[in-house]
Amino acid sequence: MRLRLEIHEKQSLAFESPATEILYGGAAGGGKSHLMRVAALAWCVAIPGLQVYLFRRTSPDLFKNHMEGPTGFPALLQPWLAEGTARINYSKGWVEVGTSRIHLCHCQYEKDVYKYQGAEIHVLLVDELTHFTRTQYVFLRSRVRLGGLEVPEHLRDRFPRILCASNPGGVGHNWVKAMFVDPAPPMQIWRAAREDGGMLRQYIPARLEDNPSLLENDPEYETRLEGLGNPSLVRAMRNGDWNIVSGGMFDDVWDPAVHVLPPFAPPASWRIDRSLDWGSSKPFSVGWWTESDGTAPAGDRPFPRGSLIRIAEWYGWDGKTPNVGCRMSDVDVARGIVERERAFPWGARVKPGPADSQIFFAEPGRQSIADVMAQGGVHWTEADKRPGSRKLGWEAMRRMLRAAIDRDPDQPHLYVLETCRQFIRTVPVLPRSERDPDDVDTDAEDHVADETRYRIMAPKASATATSFRI
């Protein structure tokens, strides 16, 4: 198989900068996995004693992708295996070239990373990076170091290094996009902040055209990608579009041109309330909602009765790391809600809405989070978390988003204001669970979506209900 390694030609500094982490990601069929195998073998030949660690999330995927087929390690190494200059240990999971070794690794569960706590990783290769959580990747990155390895002088400025590959989508889509794709234009090399590892970082788009052998051997492959049907799936797999998640929970019913609205003043007759998904080490999410009673806002079209519009939000994260909370106390969260509602022009109209049921639980002799927040003037109703309510909520959410696209006058719609950036960032890209396609992957950044689901599934409240302030 020929693989056009134009990444060297486009910007050779990518492979000549010390301590560099690279994402080669995007389109399907770009030869990303093959690049990893070929690069690993080339580096093992060049540097005696090199320790390369190649990861996939699960062991079956690892062996199927890298040990089988005409370009797997056994096929690539066939002449060397025959002459005894290379070895493969299938039971222990390694490929040895001379005195260098490629370790075949997996991290199916979050805790599996600790199996590599003592590893000295000279080269870290992570295949399908978006299948991993950020916590897993950051831990493995911390194991990357040269130690006592003697690197030939002409290669000393190229190691240690990290090379990752991935298509868009998966549980890690948000954090991978935030870490590699969003901060700088493609191909540009930049240095991450010290608290984010401090390595030189680069995103190299993967293109189907980077793999001419595939196009020559199977010229219909591109047509099959175009024939996936779902335009979002085509854009992700054919073009490597990171603004789309193929196969996500909402990718086929979300259209920002339809669902994202400019700010407006809710009519006086519309109900306004809020919802909460609680979190500390993970983010918390507060959403403020207005519900249409069928009357039209000033100068605007009417929305069907029962339509929900997200008019404000507060997302409790650290502001830079996806899915990492700010560890704010319940007292401070309540205080922050009160302060925001005093500042909102419609804040005096806010009524209690649904919150994650966990805030109502308390150990004997202790107050619940709900009780603490009530003392601060913030009251909640308990969200519906009965068995089956989660999947029913996602379906209801999809139905409302679809109704907005179809402009169905008889069904309630769902919209968000353009100021609700965390909804726009996290909800449209949520992946489906691989175990249950009718559910969202619970490892994804689903806090805004959960809180939205609570509001959608909340029973119709009395129009005379009021919230309490002290």
Short mmCIF file of C-alpha atoms in Angstrom, two decimals:
data_model
loop_
_atom_site.label_atom_id
_atom_site.label_comp_id
_atom_site.label_asym_id
_atom_site.label_seq_id
_atom_site.Cartn_x
_atom_site.Cartn_y
_atom_site.Cartn_z
CA MET A 1 0.00 0.00 0.00
CA ARG A 2 1.26 3.44 -0.89
CA LEU A 3 0.42 6.28 1.44
CA ARG A 4 1.21 9.80 0.36
CA LEU A 5 2.78 11.31 3.47
CA GLU A 6 2.21 14.89 2.41
CA ILE A 7 2.22 15.94 6.04
CA HIS A 8 6.02 16.03 5.71
CA GLU A 9 5.86 18.16 2.59
CA LYS A 10 3.21 20.52 3.91
CA GLN A 11 5.14 21.41 7.01
CA SER A 12 8.17 19.34 7.90
CA LEU A 13 8.50 21.12 11.23
CA ALA A 14 5.68 18.91 12.46
CA PHE A 15 8.10 15.99 12.68
CA GLU A 16 11.14 18.06 13.57
CA SER A 17 9.91 19.81 16.71
CA PRO A 18 10.73 18.35 20.15
CA ALA A 19 7.94 17.04 22.39
CA THR A 20 5.19 17.46 19.81
CA GLU A 21 1.65 16.11 19.98
CA ILE A 22 -0.04 15.83 16.62
CA LEU A 23 -3.59 14.99 15.61
CA TYR A 24 -3.87 13.59 12.11
CA GLY A 25 -7.63 13.53 11.86
CA GLY A 26 -10.65 13.91 9.66
CA ALA A 27 -11.92 11.91 6.71
CA ALA A 28 -12.37 8.15 6.63
CA GLY A 29 -9.97 6.31 4.36
CA GLY A 30 -7.11 8.76 4.81
CA GLY A 31 -4.67 6.04 5.84
CA LYS A 32 -4.35 7.20 9.43
CA SER A 33 -3.88 3.78 11.02
CA HIS A 34 -1.45 2.69 8.31
CA LEU A 35 0.61 5.82 8.91
CA MET A 36 0.90 4.90 12.58
CA ARG A 37 2.20 1.41 11.82
CA VAL A 38 4.69 2.57 9.19
CA ALA A 39 5.93 5.47 11.33
CA ALA A 40 6.32 3.19 14.37
CA LEU A 41 8.39 0.69 12.40
CA ALA A 42 10.56 3.40 10.84
CA TRP A 43 11.29 4.96 14.22
CA CYS A 44 12.04 1.56 15.79
CA VAL A 45 14.61 0.84 13.08
CA ALA A 46 16.19 4.27 13.45
CA ILE A 47 16.42 4.27 17.27
CA PRO A 48 17.56 1.08 19.05
CA GLY A 49 15.70 0.51 22.30
CA LEU A 50 12.76 2.74 21.37
CA GLN A 51 9.55 1.98 23.29
CA VAL A 52 6.43 2.75 21.25
CA TYR A 53 2.97 2.37 22.81
CA LEU A 54 0.08 2.03 20.34
CA PHE A 55 -3.41 2.37 21.84
CA ARG A 56 -6.94 1.61 20.74
CA ARG A 57 -9.82 1.85 23.20
CA THR A 58 -10.62 -1.89 23.12
CA SER A 59 -8.51 -4.99 22.52
CA PRO A 60 -10.70 -6.40 19.70
CA ASP A 61 -10.46 -3.12 17.77
CA LEU A 62 -6.71 -3.00 18.37
CA PHE A 63 -6.00 -6.42 16.89
CA LYS A 64 -8.54 -6.20 14.10
CA ASN A 65 -7.20 -2.84 12.94
CA HIS A 66 -3.46 -3.35 13.36
CA MET A 67 -2.80 -7.10 13.23
CA GLU A 68 -5.09 -8.30 10.46
CA GLY A 69 -5.27 -7.69 6.72
CA PRO A 70 -2.69 -6.98 4.00
CA THR A 71 -1.21 -3.95 5.78
CA GLY A 72 -1.28 -5.16 9.40
CA PHE A 73 1.95 -5.61 11.34
CA PRO A 74 2.36 -9.32 10.44
CA ALA A 75 2.06 -8.56 6.72
CA LEU A 76 4.36 -5.54 6.86
CA LEU A 77 6.98 -7.48 8.83
CA GLN A 78 6.80 -10.74 6.90
CA PRO A 79 10.37 -10.58 5.43
CA TRP A 80 11.84 -9.51 8.79
CA LEU A 81 9.94 -12.22 10.64
CA ALA A 82 11.28 -14.79 8.21
CA GLU A 83 14.88 -13.70 8.74
CA GLY A 84 14.50 -13.33 12.51
CA THR A 85 15.08 -9.57 12.79
CA ALA A 86 11.53 -9.02 14.03
CA ARG A 87 9.25 -10.89 16.43
CA ILE A 88 5.57 -10.78 17.37
CA ASN A 89 4.25 -11.96 20.72
CA TYR A 90 0.49 -12.30 20.31
CA SER A 91 -0.24 -13.34 23.90
CA LYS A 92 1.62 -10.43 25.50
CA GLY A 93 0.76 -7.99 22.73
CA TRP A 94 3.98 -6.59 21.33
CA VAL A 95 5.94 -6.29 18.11
CA GLU A 96 9.72 -6.27 18.37
CA VAL A 97 12.09 -4.85 15.74
CA GLY A 98 15.70 -5.37 16.76
CA THR A 99 15.93 -4.02 20.30
CA SER A 100 12.94 -1.69 19.88
CA ARG A 101 9.41 -2.67 20.80
CA ILE A 102 5.88 -1.59 19.85
CA HIS A 103 3.48 -2.33 22.70
CA LEU A 104 -0.12 -3.00 21.60
CA CYS A 105 -2.32 -1.52 24.31
CA HIS A 106 -5.94 -0.77 25.13
CA CYS A 107 -7.86 1.21 27.77
CA GLN A 108 -11.42 -0.05 27.65
CA TYR A 109 -12.20 1.29 31.12
CA GLU A 110 -11.21 4.57 32.71
CA LYS A 111 -9.13 2.82 35.37
CA ASP A 112 -7.13 0.86 32.77
CA VAL A 113 -4.71 3.75 32.30
CA TYR A 114 -3.13 2.95 35.67
CA LYS A 115 -1.71 -0.25 34.18
CA TYR A 116 0.75 2.07 32.42
CA GLN A 117 1.63 4.22 35.43
CA GLY A 118 5.23 3.01 35.44
CA ALA A 119 5.67 2.95 31.68
CA GLU A 120 8.41 4.96 30.00
CA ILE A 121 6.75 5.89 26.71
CA HIS A 122 9.09 7.33 24.10
CA VAL A 123 6.42 7.47 21.39
CA LEU A 124 2.70 7.48 22.16
CA LEU A 125 0.35 6.53 19.32
CA VAL A 126 -3.39 6.82 19.98
CA ASP A 127 -5.66 5.50 17.24
CA GLU A 128 -9.24 6.83 17.14
CA LEU A 129 -8.54 9.41 19.82
CA THR A 130 -12.20 10.45 20.10
CA HIS A 131 -13.00 7.00 21.52
CA PHE A 132 -10.97 7.94 24.62
CA THR A 133 -11.86 10.31 27.43
CA ARG A 134 -9.74 13.35 28.06
CA THR A 135 -8.73 11.95 31.46
CA GLN A 136 -7.33 8.83 29.83
CA TYR A 137 -5.38 10.75 27.22
CA VAL A 138 -3.90 13.25 29.66
CA PHE A 139 -2.73 10.45 31.95
CA LEU A 140 -1.07 8.57 29.08
CA ARG A 141 0.55 11.79 27.89
CA SER A 142 2.11 12.22 31.33
CA ARG A 143 3.98 8.93 30.79
CA VAL A 144 5.72 10.24 27.66
CA ARG A 145 9.41 10.84 28.37
CA LEU A 146 12.81 9.79 27.08
CA GLY A 147 14.39 8.63 30.33
CA GLY A 148 17.78 7.12 29.56
CA LEU A 149 17.16 6.44 25.87
CA GLU A 150 20.11 7.31 23.65
CA VAL A 151 18.65 9.04 20.59
CA PRO A 152 20.93 9.51 17.56
CA GLU A 153 22.04 13.12 17.24
CA HIS A 154 20.19 13.74 13.99
CA LEU A 155 16.91 12.68 15.67
CA ARG A 156 17.27 14.28 19.10
CA ASP A 157 14.97 17.18 18.25
CA ARG A 158 12.15 14.83 17.22
CA PHE A 159 11.51 12.81 20.39
CA PRO A 160 9.62 12.18 22.60
CA ARG A 161 6.49 12.56 20.54
CA ILE A 162 2.77 11.83 20.35
CA LEU A 163 0.84 11.02 17.19
CA CYS A 164 -2.94 10.63 17.36
CA ALA A 165 -5.44 9.79 14.66
CA SER A 166 -9.21 10.04 14.59
CA ASN A 167 -12.39 10.65 12.65
CA PRO A 168 -14.89 13.17 14.04
CA GLY A 169 -17.46 11.74 16.45
CA GLY A 170 -17.33 9.53 19.49
CA VAL A 171 -17.40 10.20 23.22
CA GLY A 172 -14.28 12.38 23.03
CA HIS A 173 -15.34 14.55 20.09
CA ASN A 174 -15.73 17.73 22.14
CA TRP A 175 -12.44 17.59 24.02
CA VAL A 176 -10.41 16.52 20.98
CA LYS A 177 -11.90 19.32 18.90
CA ALA A 178 -11.24 21.82 21.70
CA MET A 179 -7.66 20.62 22.23
CA PHE A 180 -6.46 20.23 18.66
CA VAL A 181 -8.87 21.61 16.04
CA ASP A 182 -10.28 24.86 17.41
CA PRO A 183 -7.25 26.75 18.84
CA ALA A 184 -5.28 27.30 15.60
CA PRO A 185 -5.61 26.88 11.82
CA PRO A 186 -4.75 23.46 10.38
CA MET A 187 -1.01 22.78 10.01
CA GLN A 188 0.00 25.63 12.34
CA ILE A 189 2.33 24.61 15.17
CA TRP A 190 1.72 26.27 18.52
CA ARG A 191 2.66 25.60 22.13
CA ALA A 192 0.02 24.55 24.62
CA ALA A 193 -0.15 26.22 28.02
CA ARG A 194 1.97 24.70 30.77
CA GLU A 195 -1.13 23.52 32.65
CA ASP A 196 -2.21 21.75 29.45
CA GLY A 197 1.01 19.79 29.01
CA GLY A 198 3.15 22.52 27.45
CA MET A 199 3.94 20.51 24.30
CA LEU A 200 4.05 21.81 20.77
CA ARG A 201 0.75 20.93 19.16
CA GLN A 202 -0.51 20.59 15.60
CA TYR A 203 -3.66 19.51 13.80
CA ILE A 204 -3.14 17.98 10.35
CA PRO A 205 -6.35 17.35 8.39
CA ALA A 206 -6.67 13.82 7.03
CA ARG A 207 -8.00 13.62 3.48
CA LEU A 208 -9.16 10.70 1.42
CA GLU A 209 -6.69 11.93 -1.22
CA ASP A 210 -3.82 11.23 1.18
CA ASN A 211 -4.35 7.54 0.48
CA PRO A 212 -3.95 7.12 -3.32
CA SER A 213 -3.61 3.34 -3.06
CA LEU A 214 -7.13 3.06 -1.68
CA LEU A 215 -8.52 5.20 -4.48
CA GLU A 216 -6.62 3.18 -7.10
CA ASN A 217 -7.53 -0.23 -5.67
CA ASP A 218 -11.11 0.69 -4.80
CA PRO A 219 -12.23 3.69 -6.90
CA GLU A 220 -15.84 3.23 -5.74
CA TYR A 221 -14.97 3.85 -2.08
CA GLU A 222 -15.56 7.59 -2.39
CA THR A 223 -18.95 6.92 -3.94
CA ARG A 224 -19.87 4.70 -1.01
CA LEU A 225 -18.99 7.52 1.38
CA GLU A 226 -21.14 9.92 -0.62
CA GLY A 227 -23.92 7.34 -0.47
CA LEU A 228 -24.12 7.27 3.31
CA GLY A 229 -27.34 9.24 2.94
CA ASN A 230 -27.22 11.44 6.03
CA PRO A 231 -25.58 14.72 4.89
CA SER A 232 -23.96 15.12 8.31
CA LEU A 233 -22.46 11.66 8.09
CA VAL A 234 -21.13 12.38 4.61
CA ARG A 235 -19.55 15.64 5.76
CA ALA A 236 -17.88 13.93 8.72
CA MET A 237 -16.62 10.81 6.94
CA ARG A 238 -15.85 12.21 3.47
CA ASN A 239 -14.70 15.72 4.34
CA GLY A 240 -13.59 15.28 7.96
CA ASP A 241 -15.88 18.06 9.16
CA TRP A 242 -15.37 18.47 12.92
CA ASN A 243 -18.46 20.68 13.23
CA ILE A 244 -20.60 17.64 12.56
CA VAL A 245 -20.88 14.42 14.52
CA SER A 246 -22.03 11.50 12.42
CA GLY A 247 -24.46 9.14 14.07
CA GLY A 248 -25.12 11.53 16.95
CA MET A 249 -28.35 11.74 18.91
CA PHE A 250 -29.42 15.03 17.33
CA ASP A 251 -27.33 15.47 14.18
CA ASP A 252 -30.27 14.73 11.87
CA VAL A 253 -32.71 17.08 13.63
CA TRP A 254 -30.42 20.02 14.47
CA ASP A 255 -30.08 23.02 12.16
CA PRO A 256 -28.52 26.15 13.69
CA ALA A 257 -30.14 28.27 10.98
CA VAL A 258 -33.52 27.15 12.38
CA HIS A 259 -32.97 26.49 16.07
CA VAL A 260 -30.69 29.39 17.08
CA LEU A 261 -32.55 32.67 17.56
CA PRO A 262 -31.44 36.25 18.26
CA PRO A 263 -32.33 37.59 21.72
CA PHE A 264 -35.89 38.83 22.22
CA ALA A 265 -38.15 39.87 25.10
CA PRO A 266 -40.52 37.05 26.18
CA PRO A 267 -44.14 38.27 26.18
CA ALA A 268 -45.56 38.97 29.61
CA SER A 269 -47.97 36.06 29.33
CA TRP A 270 -45.22 33.48 28.70
CA ARG A 271 -44.01 31.34 31.58
CA ILE A 272 -40.33 31.60 32.57
CA ASP A 273 -38.59 29.00 34.74
CA ARG A 274 -35.26 27.20 35.03
CA SER A 275 -33.79 23.71 35.13
CA LEU A 276 -30.64 22.26 36.71
CA ASP A 277 -28.26 19.36 36.20
CA TRP A 278 -26.04 19.25 39.26
CA GLY A 279 -22.28 18.70 39.16
CA SER A 280 -19.12 19.54 41.06
CA SER A 281 -16.13 17.68 39.61
CA LYS A 282 -18.25 17.52 36.45
CA PRO A 283 -19.96 20.70 35.22
CA PHE A 284 -23.33 21.82 36.51
CA SER A 285 -25.78 23.38 34.08
CA VAL A 286 -28.55 25.90 34.73
CA GLY A 287 -30.91 26.80 31.90
CA TRP A 288 -33.57 29.48 31.89
CA TRP A 289 -36.57 28.75 29.70
CA THR A 290 -39.60 30.57 28.42
CA GLU A 291 -42.66 28.65 27.26
CA SER A 292 -44.94 29.99 24.55
CA ASP A 293 -48.65 30.29 25.20
CA GLY A 294 -49.28 30.81 21.50
CA THR A 295 -49.06 34.60 21.48
CA ALA A 296 -46.40 36.23 19.31
CA PRO A 297 -43.45 38.22 20.69
CA ALA A 298 -43.37 41.86 19.60
CA GLY A 299 -42.55 42.03 15.88
CA ASP A 300 -42.01 38.28 15.58
CA ARG A 301 -43.91 35.23 14.37
CA PRO A 302 -45.93 33.22 16.86
CA PHE A 303 -44.57 29.97 18.25
CA PRO A 304 -46.90 27.01 18.81
CA ARG A 305 -48.25 26.71 22.34
CA GLY A 306 -45.86 24.74 24.54
CA SER A 307 -42.75 25.63 22.54
CA LEU A 308 -39.65 26.06 24.71
CA ILE A 309 -36.94 28.65 24.12
CA ARG A 310 -33.71 28.64 26.11
CA ILE A 311 -33.15 32.31 26.91
CA ALA A 312 -30.13 32.13 29.24
CA GLU A 313 -27.73 29.63 30.77
CA TRP A 314 -24.95 29.23 33.32
CA TYR A 315 -22.47 26.42 32.82
CA GLY A 316 -20.32 25.50 35.81
CA TRP A 317 -17.07 24.40 34.21
CA ASP A 318 -13.48 25.59 34.41
CA GLY A 319 -13.92 27.61 31.21
CA LYS A 320 -11.35 25.77 29.10
CA THR A 321 -11.50 22.00 29.63
CA PRO A 322 -14.57 20.20 28.28
CA ASN A 323 -16.47 18.16 30.86
CA VAL A 324 -14.46 19.40 33.85
CA GLY A 325 -16.41 21.18 36.60
CA CYS A 326 -15.47 24.18 38.68
CA ARG A 327 -16.21 22.49 42.05
CA MET A 328 -18.43 25.35 43.20
CA SER A 329 -20.37 24.77 46.42
CA ASP A 330 -24.16 24.55 46.50
CA VAL A 331 -24.28 27.78 48.51
CA ASP A 332 -22.29 29.66 45.86
CA VAL A 333 -24.32 28.19 43.01
CA ALA A 334 -27.54 29.37 44.66
CA ARG A 335 -26.00 32.80 45.22
CA GLY A 336 -24.92 32.94 41.57
CA ILE A 337 -28.42 32.06 40.36
CA VAL A 338 -29.98 34.77 42.50
CA GLU A 339 -27.46 37.35 41.27
CA ARG A 340 -28.12 36.48 37.65
CA GLU A 341 -31.88 36.59 38.03
CA ARG A 342 -31.66 40.02 39.63
CA ALA A 343 -29.75 41.19 36.56
CA PHE A 344 -32.08 39.61 33.96
CA PRO A 345 -34.82 42.03 32.82
CA TRP A 346 -37.32 39.19 33.24
CA GLY A 347 -35.63 37.74 36.35
CA ALA A 348 -38.50 38.55 38.73
CA ARG A 349 -40.74 36.26 36.68
CA VAL A 350 -38.63 33.10 37.10
CA LYS A 351 -40.50 30.18 38.64
CA PRO A 352 -39.04 26.94 40.06
CA GLY A 353 -38.30 24.30 37.47
CA PRO A 354 -36.98 20.73 37.44
CA ALA A 355 -33.62 19.78 38.90
CA ASP A 356 -31.61 16.58 38.98
CA SER A 357 -33.25 14.39 41.61
CA GLN A 358 -29.91 13.73 43.33
CA ILE A 359 -29.99 17.21 44.88
CA PHE A 360 -33.02 16.17 46.96
CA PHE A 361 -31.20 13.27 48.64
CA ALA A 362 -29.60 13.76 52.03
CA GLU A 363 -27.77 11.58 54.50
CA PRO A 364 -29.31 11.37 57.99
CA GLY A 365 -28.63 14.52 59.96
CA ARG A 366 -27.49 16.52 56.90
CA GLN A 367 -29.25 18.91 54.57
CA SER A 368 -29.78 18.09 50.94
CA ILE A 369 -28.39 20.36 48.23
CA ALA A 370 -31.98 21.37 47.46
CA ASP A 371 -32.50 22.44 51.09
CA VAL A 372 -29.28 24.47 51.09
CA MET A 373 -30.22 26.20 47.84
CA ALA A 374 -33.75 26.88 49.12
CA GLN A 375 -32.24 28.72 52.09
CA GLY A 376 -30.45 30.88 49.54
CA GLY A 377 -33.71 31.69 47.77
CA VAL A 378 -33.55 29.14 44.94
CA HIS A 379 -36.26 26.51 44.78
CA TRP A 380 -36.63 23.51 42.49
CA THR A 381 -39.08 20.81 41.56
CA GLU A 382 -37.83 17.23 41.22
CA ALA A 383 -37.01 16.07 37.69
CA ASP A 384 -38.61 12.97 36.26
CA LYS A 385 -35.95 10.23 36.45
CA ARG A 386 -38.20 7.21 36.53
CA PRO A 387 -37.06 4.09 34.64
CA GLY A 388 -37.34 4.77 30.92
CA SER A 389 -37.66 8.54 31.33
CA ARG A 390 -34.18 9.17 29.94
CA LYS A 391 -34.87 7.66 26.51
CA LEU A 392 -38.38 9.10 26.44
CA GLY A 393 -36.84 12.50 27.09
CA TRP A 394 -34.38 12.22 24.22
CA GLU A 395 -37.18 11.21 21.87
CA ALA A 396 -39.33 14.14 23.02
CA MET A 397 -36.38 16.48 22.49
CA ARG A 398 -35.82 15.12 18.97
CA ARG A 399 -39.52 15.50 18.23
CA MET A 400 -39.50 19.18 19.25
CA LEU A 401 -36.35 19.93 17.24
CA ARG A 402 -37.88 18.22 14.19
CA ALA A 403 -41.14 20.13 14.62
CA ALA A 404 -39.17 23.39 14.52
CA ILE A 405 -37.49 22.38 11.24
CA ASP A 406 -40.84 21.36 9.76
CA ARG A 407 -42.53 24.48 11.16
CA ASP A 408 -45.29 22.21 12.38
CA PRO A 409 -48.02 24.53 13.77
CA ASP A 410 -49.59 21.79 15.87
CA GLN A 411 -46.53 20.58 17.77
CA PRO A 412 -44.32 22.45 20.31
CA HIS A 413 -40.87 23.48 19.06
CA LEU A 414 -37.49 23.78 20.76
CA TYR A 415 -35.14 26.74 20.24
CA VAL A 416 -32.14 28.40 21.92
CA LEU A 417 -30.93 31.98 21.86
CA GLU A 418 -27.58 32.62 20.21
CA THR A 419 -26.18 33.65 23.60
CA CYS A 420 -26.56 30.07 24.90
CA ARG A 421 -23.13 29.01 23.69
CA GLN A 422 -22.77 25.92 25.88
CA PHE A 423 -25.96 24.39 24.53
CA ILE A 424 -24.76 25.10 20.99
CA ARG A 425 -21.30 23.69 21.78
CA THR A 426 -22.32 20.46 23.52
CA VAL A 427 -25.82 19.31 22.60
CA PRO A 428 -25.73 19.02 18.77
CA VAL A 429 -22.61 16.82 18.89
CA LEU A 430 -23.74 14.32 21.55
CA PRO A 431 -23.02 10.74 20.41
CA ARG A 432 -25.41 7.85 20.79
CA SER A 433 -24.48 5.07 23.17
CA GLU A 434 -22.88 2.11 21.43
CA ARG A 435 -24.66 -0.22 23.87
CA ASP A 436 -28.07 1.40 23.44
CA PRO A 437 -28.54 3.58 20.32
CA ASP A 438 -31.71 5.08 21.80
CA ASP A 439 -29.67 6.70 24.57
CA VAL A 440 -26.89 9.29 24.70
CA ASP A 441 -23.40 8.07 25.61
CA THR A 442 -23.24 8.81 29.34
CA ASP A 443 -19.48 9.44 29.14
CA ALA A 444 -20.07 12.40 26.83
CA GLU A 445 -20.52 16.02 27.93
CA ASP A 446 -24.26 15.67 28.38
CA HIS A 447 -25.02 18.07 31.25
CA VAL A 448 -26.81 20.77 29.22
CA ALA A 449 -28.73 18.08 27.38
CA ASP A 450 -29.80 16.39 30.63
CA GLU A 451 -31.01 19.65 32.08
CA THR A 452 -32.88 20.38 28.82
CA ARG A 453 -34.47 16.94 28.97
CA TYR A 454 -35.61 17.57 32.56
CA ARG A 455 -37.41 20.72 31.40
CA ILE A 456 -39.02 19.05 28.40
CA MET A 457 -40.31 16.17 30.55
CA ALA A 458 -41.50 18.36 33.42
CA PRO A 459 -45.24 18.20 34.12
CA LYS A 460 -47.19 21.28 33.18
CA ALA A 461 -46.86 23.72 36.07
CA SER A 462 -49.57 25.92 37.47
CA ALA A 463 -49.57 29.34 35.87
CA THR A 464 -49.95 30.83 39.33
CA ALA A 465 -46.85 29.17 40.81
CA THR A 466 -44.30 31.57 42.22
CA SER A 467 -40.71 31.31 43.35
CA PHE A 468 -39.46 32.43 46.73
CA ARG A 469 -36.70 34.95 47.27
CA ILE A 470 -35.01 36.10 50.47
#
